[in-house]
Amino acid sequence: MEKSILDISGNRAFAFPVDAAISFRPFMAHIEKRAAEEQGLKKNFYLTVLERFREKPGVEDDIALEDIYRFEDLLEYLYAMLSPTLAAESDLAWGLAFPLQPILFYGTAPIYEMLTSQSENPEEYTNIKTPQEYHQERLKLMYSLILQRLYNFMPPAQAGQYHSWSRGSSGLLRYYHTAVNMDYLEVTVKGELPPLDINQLHPLLSAPEGFAELENLLPLDRFRFRGISVVTATDVTPLQAVENIRNIRLKARPGDSKSGYDDVVRSLKTLVQNDRIEFDLFPFVRVNNRGVFGYEKSGTGILFSVWGENNYTPDEFARNVAAYSAKPDTFFSADLDDPALLNVSFVQMFRKLGVRSLALTPVFYQGEAVGVLGMHTWGNDRFDEKVLALLKPAISPIAQLMQIYIDEFNLELENIIKEKFTSIQPAVQWKFNEVAWHILHHKKKNLAVESEPIRFEQVYPLYGAIDIRNSTLERNKAALADLDAHIMLLSNTLSALQEHHQSVLLDEMLFHCNKWRQVLEQGVLPTTDEANLNHFLNEEITAYLKHIAQQTPAARNGIEAYLDITKKPDGEVQRHRNALETSMQKLNAAVNQYFEEEKEKLQQSYPCYFEKFRTDGIEYDIYIGQSIAPKQPFDHFHLKHLRLWQLSSMAAIAKLTRSLLPEMTVELQTTQLIFVHNHPIDISFRTDERKFDVEGAYNIRYQMIKKRIDKVHIRNTGERLTQPGKIALIYFNKRDVEDYLPYVQYLQETGVLETDTEELELEDLQGLSGLRALRLGVKYE
């Protein structure tokens, strides 16, 4: 036994002035009562112990803490009577403490070792109390004793704390729960017992500060406490390790999977108390009910190495997941070098990586296999089946963790679908949620489900378009060049066939081929002629050549060479169109990526609906207003922010696309257009087309204008308004563009735009007249 004064709280408890002292009297009274109740050997034993206590001078007095070791022999009797008789002292965490104070003064070596050898960061693993929490706990203990002993009222209160500590060289934590027994404490009142309405105690003590309120009703200086507290510690390592895993599950946040898995692995090692055993979690994620590769590695990542993309194709992996899910078996081998496993194919992969012992346990959530828990050792380290049994209580929380990862994976897919492929963006998601709940509510109550429109009224529209200059002309040019190359190739092939095959049909094909060459030399190919030419090349000629190849073996090689060239997507007869398409994709991808990044930034200022459209270039609609975010006050400055962004982003895109010219096989330039509409409109979600559209006759006119202005000309000039290196702002009234003018000046003075501003009148369009425009030059460094 050890004799040492130790603060159990780790010096976290406030000083608490209370009339308390160590006393053997409550224990002696308890022994005297037990002796009166018992017969035989126990009675004699109790009387013998009681006699030894009474022989000690001063045993009936209050004992100061510093004097307690004068009664060491009596402390030995306390230990002998209050600890399990057959338990070894070296295995027992037991001690005696000052009444109602976290001060240990006598106990076994294990309890002292536990309380003085805590982990470096116990707060990460155990419920460490703050000084305020210690104060509240001690208040509960004191008033629990007062109410129980003097008022016959049993309030809910318990004393205890979890401790983590490391024992041995492994560095793994063990967990103990310390409990305080107050059976050998007595509480007495000084003077008369204060009256107390018991009926008021339940609501009072249910409040967070209920016990503190008792200090006003029952001041502690009216009471005295005497006796000894008994402290015992119980090893709860398995329970706490599993609880840690549950806490990780409860605290799981999107994106925290890696650190969460590390904590799980550490807890599993604690559970089996072996840091040489490694653990891995392998969740099954599925797309369209087919297993796909996950991306969150845990532990050593060995399961991802063996079953991952390096060893299996997606189809092979999906088949393996389906087969395993249909018949999920547990695998265990204490030694993978066992000759009996030489013919088990999947074991060889683990053996090559240096695995010695291996266990694979299927994990189920609500009856469905959600993954595998892997357990293995390296080199000469091994484990047996007894270790597997220790993992049983952890399987359920691990299954829940795997399901959380699967749910997060599915949510990521849903978010991408919403963002990329639907009009349900985060800014307007709340409205869809609201309408969906109304539909669900009506269904649950068996009421008729009425169609509820999703509308946003009085929102300000902003429209912009980035168009690829002369894209139609470039397409026609590339098509003519490829068709000319195709006709040339065909002409050479048909001419070569004349050496092996002679027929009037071949002469006719050569005639048509030469005729089409003459048409192409004119540099213009009407749509009808292009369709006829493609039919001639892809239908008539192909069928004819395949017929000749069957009839004339000597011509077969030449025909197959021709057909092979024409089938290749990147072959000679597709070269110009492929080059154009590649350049257009590079340009549009850069612009699209720019808007994707900017869209997120715009939402930080004020929620807005941002939708892009792919044409030859990229167009966008932005809607902003109070109805988009009813809970956030909308101010005109939010609209001003978007308009400044419109101008600056168009300048940035012009510079971006210009910088891509050296990387493009076909040099393409962009034009930048903004339509200024300074009046709010209403928009609604069209369920038939799954997109937002304007509403009302006046608002529809706004939509019509957008579709007609992309190729508008300057009045009386024949010049297109939109030009490379320029930003065009189209408007009707001068006051509509006034909000933009300060930003134009700002961007000109900061060197983003050229200083010249063109004010232009535009030609009349069908149903539109009076259009005007500002044209601004982008300044390139």
CSV table of C-alpha atoms in Angstrom, one decimal, residues 248 251-253 255-266 296-298:
chain,number,residue,atom,x,y,z
A,248,ILE,CA,-16.0,9.9,-33.8
A,251,LYS,CA,-18.7,14.2,-34.5
A,252,ALA,CA,-18.1,13.2,-38.1
A,253,ARG,CA,-18.1,16.2,-40.5
A,255,GLY,CA,-14.1,16.2,-45.3
A,256,ASP,CA,-12.9,14.9,-41.9
A,257,SER,CA,-12.8,11.2,-43.0
A,258,LYS,CA,-9.0,10.9,-43.0
A,259,SER,CA,-8.5,12.2,-39.4
A,260,GLY,CA,-11.6,10.3,-38.3
A,261,TYR,CA,-10.3,7.0,-39.7
A,262,ASP,CA,-7.0,7.6,-37.9
A,263,ASP,CA,-8.8,8.0,-34.6
A,264,VAL,CA,-10.8,4.8,-35.3
A,265,VAL,CA,-7.6,2.8,-36.0
A,266,ARG,CA,-6.1,4.2,-32.8
A,296,GLU,CA,-10.9,7.7,-48.5
A,297,LYS,CA,-8.0,5.4,-47.3
A,298,SER,CA,-7.8,4.4,-43.7
